[in-house]
CSV table of C-alpha atoms in Angstrom, one decimal:
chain,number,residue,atom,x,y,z
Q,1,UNK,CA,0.0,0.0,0.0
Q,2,UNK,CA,1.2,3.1,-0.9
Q,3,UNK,CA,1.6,6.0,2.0
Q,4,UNK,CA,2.8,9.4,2.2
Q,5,UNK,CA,3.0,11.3,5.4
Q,6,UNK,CA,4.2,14.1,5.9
Q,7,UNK,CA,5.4,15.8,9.2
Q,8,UNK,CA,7.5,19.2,10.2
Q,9,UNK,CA,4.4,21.9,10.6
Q,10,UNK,CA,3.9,24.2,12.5
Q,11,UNK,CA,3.8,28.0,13.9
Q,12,UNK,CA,6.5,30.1,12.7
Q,13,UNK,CA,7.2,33.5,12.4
Q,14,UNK,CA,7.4,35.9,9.4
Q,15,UNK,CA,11.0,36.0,7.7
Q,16,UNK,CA,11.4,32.6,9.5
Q,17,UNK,CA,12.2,29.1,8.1
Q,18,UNK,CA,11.1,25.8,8.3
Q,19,UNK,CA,11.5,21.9,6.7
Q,20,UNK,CA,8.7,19.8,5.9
Q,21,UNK,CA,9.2,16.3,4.9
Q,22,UNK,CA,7.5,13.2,3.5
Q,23,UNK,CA,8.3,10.5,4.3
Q,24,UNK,CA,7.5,7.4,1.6
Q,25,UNK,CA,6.4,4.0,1.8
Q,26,UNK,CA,4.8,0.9,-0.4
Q,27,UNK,CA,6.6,2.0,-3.6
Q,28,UNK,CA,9.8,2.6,-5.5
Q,29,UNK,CA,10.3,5.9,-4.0
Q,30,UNK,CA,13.8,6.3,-6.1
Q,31,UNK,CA,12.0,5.7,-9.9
Q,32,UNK,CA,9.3,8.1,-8.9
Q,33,UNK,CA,9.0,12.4,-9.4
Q,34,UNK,CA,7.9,13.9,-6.1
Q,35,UNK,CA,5.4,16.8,-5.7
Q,36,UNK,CA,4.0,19.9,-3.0
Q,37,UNK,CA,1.3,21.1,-3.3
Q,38,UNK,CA,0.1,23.5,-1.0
Q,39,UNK,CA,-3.9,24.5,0.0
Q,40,UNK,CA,-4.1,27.7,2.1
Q,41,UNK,CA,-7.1,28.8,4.3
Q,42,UNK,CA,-10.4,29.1,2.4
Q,43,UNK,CA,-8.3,28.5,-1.2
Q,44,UNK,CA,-7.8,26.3,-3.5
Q,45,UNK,CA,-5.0,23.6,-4.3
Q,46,UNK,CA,-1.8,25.3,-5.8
Q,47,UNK,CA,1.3,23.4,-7.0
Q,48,UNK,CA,4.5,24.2,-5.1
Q,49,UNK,CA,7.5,22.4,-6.6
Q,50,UNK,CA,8.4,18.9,-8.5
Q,51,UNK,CA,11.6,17.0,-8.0
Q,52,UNK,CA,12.1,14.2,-10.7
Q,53,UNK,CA,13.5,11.0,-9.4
Q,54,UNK,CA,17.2,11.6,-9.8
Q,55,UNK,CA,17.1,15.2,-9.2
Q,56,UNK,CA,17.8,16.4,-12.1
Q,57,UNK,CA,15.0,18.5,-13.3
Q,58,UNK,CA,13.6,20.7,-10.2
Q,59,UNK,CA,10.9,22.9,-10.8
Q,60,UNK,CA,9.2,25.9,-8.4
Q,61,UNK,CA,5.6,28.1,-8.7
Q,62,UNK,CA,6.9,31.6,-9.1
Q,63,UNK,CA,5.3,32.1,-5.7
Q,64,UNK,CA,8.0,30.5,-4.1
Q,65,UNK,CA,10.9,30.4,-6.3
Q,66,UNK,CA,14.3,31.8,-4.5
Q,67,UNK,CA,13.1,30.2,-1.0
Q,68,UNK,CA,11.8,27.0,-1.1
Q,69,UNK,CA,14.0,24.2,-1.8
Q,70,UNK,CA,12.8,20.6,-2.5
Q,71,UNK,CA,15.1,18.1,-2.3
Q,72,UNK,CA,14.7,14.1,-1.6
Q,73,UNK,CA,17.2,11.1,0.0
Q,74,UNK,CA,16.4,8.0,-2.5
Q,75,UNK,CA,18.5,5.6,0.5
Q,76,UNK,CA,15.6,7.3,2.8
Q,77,UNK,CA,12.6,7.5,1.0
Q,78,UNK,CA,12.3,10.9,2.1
Q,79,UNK,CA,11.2,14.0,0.5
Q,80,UNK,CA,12.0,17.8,1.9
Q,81,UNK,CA,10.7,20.8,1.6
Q,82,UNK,CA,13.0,23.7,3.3
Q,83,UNK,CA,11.3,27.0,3.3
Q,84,UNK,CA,13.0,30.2,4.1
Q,85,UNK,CA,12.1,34.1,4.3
Q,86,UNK,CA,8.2,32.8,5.0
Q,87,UNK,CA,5.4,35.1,4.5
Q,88,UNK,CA,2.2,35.4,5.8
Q,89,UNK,CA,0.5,33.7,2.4
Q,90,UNK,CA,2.4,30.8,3.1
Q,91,UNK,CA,-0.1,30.0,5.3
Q,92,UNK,CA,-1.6,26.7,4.2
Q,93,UNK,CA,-1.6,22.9,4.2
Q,94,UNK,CA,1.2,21.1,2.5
Q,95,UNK,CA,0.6,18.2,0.6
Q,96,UNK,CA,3.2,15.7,-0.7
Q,97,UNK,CA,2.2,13.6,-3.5
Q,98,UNK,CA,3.6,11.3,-6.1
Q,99,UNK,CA,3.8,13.0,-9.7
Q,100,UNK,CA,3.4,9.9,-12.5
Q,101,UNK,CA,5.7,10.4,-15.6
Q,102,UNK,CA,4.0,8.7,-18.0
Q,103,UNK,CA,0.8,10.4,-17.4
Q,104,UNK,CA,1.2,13.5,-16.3
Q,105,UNK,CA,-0.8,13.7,-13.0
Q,106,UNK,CA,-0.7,13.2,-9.0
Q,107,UNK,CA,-2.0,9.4,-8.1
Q,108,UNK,CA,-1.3,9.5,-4.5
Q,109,UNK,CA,-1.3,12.2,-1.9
Q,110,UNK,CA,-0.5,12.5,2.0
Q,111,UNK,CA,-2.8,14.0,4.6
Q,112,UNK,CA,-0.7,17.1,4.3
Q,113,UNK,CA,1.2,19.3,7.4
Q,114,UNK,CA,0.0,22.3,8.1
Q,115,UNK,CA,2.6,25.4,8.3
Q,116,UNK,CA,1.2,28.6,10.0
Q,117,UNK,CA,3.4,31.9,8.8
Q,118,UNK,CA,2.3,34.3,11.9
Q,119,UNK,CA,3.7,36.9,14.7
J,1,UNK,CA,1.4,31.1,-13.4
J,2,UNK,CA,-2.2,32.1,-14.0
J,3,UNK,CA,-4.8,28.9,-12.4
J,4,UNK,CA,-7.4,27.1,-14.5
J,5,UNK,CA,-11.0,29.1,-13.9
J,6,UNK,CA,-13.2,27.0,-12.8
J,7,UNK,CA,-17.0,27.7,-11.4
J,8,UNK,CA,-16.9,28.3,-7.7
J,9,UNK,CA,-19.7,26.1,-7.3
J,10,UNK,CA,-22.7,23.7,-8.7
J,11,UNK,CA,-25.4,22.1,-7.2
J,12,UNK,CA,-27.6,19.1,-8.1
J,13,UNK,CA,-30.1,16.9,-6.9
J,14,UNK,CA,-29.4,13.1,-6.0
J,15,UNK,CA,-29.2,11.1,-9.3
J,16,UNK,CA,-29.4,13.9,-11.8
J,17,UNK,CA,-25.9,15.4,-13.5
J,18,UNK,CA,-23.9,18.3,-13.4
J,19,UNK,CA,-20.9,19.5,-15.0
J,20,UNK,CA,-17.5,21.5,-14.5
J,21,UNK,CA,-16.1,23.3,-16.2
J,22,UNK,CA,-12.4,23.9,-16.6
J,23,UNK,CA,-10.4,26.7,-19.3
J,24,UNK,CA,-7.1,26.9,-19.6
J,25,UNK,CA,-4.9,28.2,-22.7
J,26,UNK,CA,-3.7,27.0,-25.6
J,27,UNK,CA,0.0,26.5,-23.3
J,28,UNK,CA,-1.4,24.1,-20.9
J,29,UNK,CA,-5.5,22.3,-21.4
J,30,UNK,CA,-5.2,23.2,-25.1
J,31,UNK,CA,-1.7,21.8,-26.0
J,32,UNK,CA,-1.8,18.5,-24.0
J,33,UNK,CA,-4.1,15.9,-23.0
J,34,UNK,CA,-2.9,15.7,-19.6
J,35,UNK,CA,-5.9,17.0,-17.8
J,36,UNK,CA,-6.7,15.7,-14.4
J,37,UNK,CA,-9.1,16.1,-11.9
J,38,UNK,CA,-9.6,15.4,-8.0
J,39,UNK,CA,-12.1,15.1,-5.4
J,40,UNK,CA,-11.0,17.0,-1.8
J,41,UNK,CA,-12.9,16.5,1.2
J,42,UNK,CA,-10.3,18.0,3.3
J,43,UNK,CA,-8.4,14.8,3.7
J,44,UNK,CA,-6.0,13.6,0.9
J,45,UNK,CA,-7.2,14.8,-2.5
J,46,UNK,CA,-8.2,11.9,-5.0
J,47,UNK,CA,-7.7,11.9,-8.6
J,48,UNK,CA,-10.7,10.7,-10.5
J,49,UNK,CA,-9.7,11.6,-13.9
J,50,UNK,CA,-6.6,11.4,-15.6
J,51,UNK,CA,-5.3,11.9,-19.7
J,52,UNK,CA,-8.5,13.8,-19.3
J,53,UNK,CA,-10.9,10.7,-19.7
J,54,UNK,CA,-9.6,8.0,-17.8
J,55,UNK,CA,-10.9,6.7,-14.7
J,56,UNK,CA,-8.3,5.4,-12.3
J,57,UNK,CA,-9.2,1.8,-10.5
J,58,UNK,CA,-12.2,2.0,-8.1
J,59,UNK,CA,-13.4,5.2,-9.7
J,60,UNK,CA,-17.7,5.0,-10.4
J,61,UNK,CA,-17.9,5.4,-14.1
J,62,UNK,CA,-20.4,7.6,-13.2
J,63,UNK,CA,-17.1,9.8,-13.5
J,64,UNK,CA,-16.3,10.7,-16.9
J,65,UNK,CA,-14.1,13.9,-18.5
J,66,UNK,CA,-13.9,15.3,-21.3
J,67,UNK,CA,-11.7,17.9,-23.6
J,68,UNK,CA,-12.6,20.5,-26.1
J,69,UNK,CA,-10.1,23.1,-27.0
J,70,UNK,CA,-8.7,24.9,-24.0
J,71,UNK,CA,-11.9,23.5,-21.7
J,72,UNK,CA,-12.3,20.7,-20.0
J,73,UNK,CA,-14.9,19.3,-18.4
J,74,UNK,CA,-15.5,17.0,-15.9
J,75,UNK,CA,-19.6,15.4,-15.9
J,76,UNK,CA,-20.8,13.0,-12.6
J,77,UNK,CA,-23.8,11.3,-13.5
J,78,UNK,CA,-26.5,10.4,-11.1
J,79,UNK,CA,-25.3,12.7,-8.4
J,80,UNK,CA,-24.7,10.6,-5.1
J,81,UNK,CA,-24.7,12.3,-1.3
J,82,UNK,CA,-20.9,11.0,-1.3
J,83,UNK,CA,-19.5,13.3,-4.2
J,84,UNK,CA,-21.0,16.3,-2.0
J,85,UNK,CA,-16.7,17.7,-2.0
J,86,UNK,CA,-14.7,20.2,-3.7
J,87,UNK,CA,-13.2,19.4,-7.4
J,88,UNK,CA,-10.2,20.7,-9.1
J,89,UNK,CA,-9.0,20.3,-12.2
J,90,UNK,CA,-5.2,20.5,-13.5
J,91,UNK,CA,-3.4,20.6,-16.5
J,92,UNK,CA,0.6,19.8,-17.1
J,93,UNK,CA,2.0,23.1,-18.4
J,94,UNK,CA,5.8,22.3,-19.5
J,95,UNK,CA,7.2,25.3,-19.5
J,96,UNK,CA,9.9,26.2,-16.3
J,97,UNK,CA,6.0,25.0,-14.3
J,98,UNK,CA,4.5,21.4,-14.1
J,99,UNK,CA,1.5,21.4,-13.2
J,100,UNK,CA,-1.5,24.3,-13.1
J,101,UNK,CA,-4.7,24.0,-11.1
J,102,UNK,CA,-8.3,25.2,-11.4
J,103,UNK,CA,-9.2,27.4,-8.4
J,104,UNK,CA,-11.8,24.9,-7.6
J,105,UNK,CA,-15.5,24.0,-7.4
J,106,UNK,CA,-17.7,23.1,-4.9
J,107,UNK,CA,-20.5,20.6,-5.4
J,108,UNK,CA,-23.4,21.0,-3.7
J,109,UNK,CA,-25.4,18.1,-3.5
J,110,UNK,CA,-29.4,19.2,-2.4
């Protein structure tokens, strides 16, 4: 059975940083592209970042790009998301979710962590 | 990065149909068939379409999707108390993205 839970949330303050992970089970964690996606009060689903399965393409939502970095451990089945300089509107709840390469959508998600950006 | 507009809600009565509706460009609905769409209850979302027509396993084919141009649309059938949740569709969007999501629509089931 495939499961992805994710862990790390929490209360933080603006300009402050913090790591969610995933961590990944029931699959071959290292042949698969590994997604965020973030929901934040009262909105709707946005897409964070992608990782592909040997890091070598890494892609960001402008929203975030310059201080979020995704990053993964294939020997741990572990998935990261360190977020730095965090605003208010990162508010949200952050989803981990596996990203399928051959077609091009999200076939299993986590329960999601949530990350509160306040003073 | 502009999201897929969607309807902010529908409503329907048990065992009649509805549809959503999802318009993109011709960058990310109109230029691929990669169109998904998943069911949020505030748990883990669930993708019940993918490749814009295909059910996953365990899906009711009371599901279906569907592409025309830059919309898509997603069309439940005999509208159960259990699909009462909100829907979102997404689109892959190669570009320096991945993926693009609707802003999401709530089904109201009466």
């Amino acid at each position: 059975e495939v499961q992805l839970v994710e862990s790390g949330g929490g209360l933080v303050k603006p300009g402050g940083s913090l790591r969610v992970s995933c961590a990944a089970s029931g699959f071959s964690f290292s042949d698969n592209t590994m997604t965020w996606v973030r929901q934040a009060p009262g909105k709707g689903l946005e897409w964070v970042s992608s990782i592909s399965s040997t890091t070598t393409y890494i892609y960001y939502a402008d929203s975030v790009e310059g201080r979020f970095t995704i990053s993964r451990d294939n020997a741990k089945n572990s998935l990261s998301l360190q977020m730095n300089s965090l605003r208010a509107e990162d508010t949200a709840v952050y989803y981990c979710a596996r990203w399928r390469d051959d077609n091009y959508y999200l076939d299993y998600w986590g329960q999601g962590t949530l990350v509160t950006v306040s003073s | 990065q502009s999201a897929l507009t969607q309807p902010a809600s529908v409503s329907g009565s048990p065992g009649q149909s509805i549809t959503i509706s999802c318009t993109g460009t011709s960058s990310d609905v109109g230029a691929y068939d990669s169109v998904s769409w998943y069911q949020h209850t505030g748990k883990a979302p669930k993708v019940m379409i993918y490749e814009v027509t295909n059910r996953p396993s365990g899906v009711p084919d009371r599901f279906s999707g569907s592409k025309s141009g830059n919309t898509a649309s997603l069309t439940i059938s005999g509208l159960q108390a259990e699909d009462e949740a909100d829907y979102y569709c997404s689109s892959y969007a190669r570009s320096t993205t991945l993926v693009v999501f609707g802003g999401g629509t709530k089904l109201t089931v009466l």
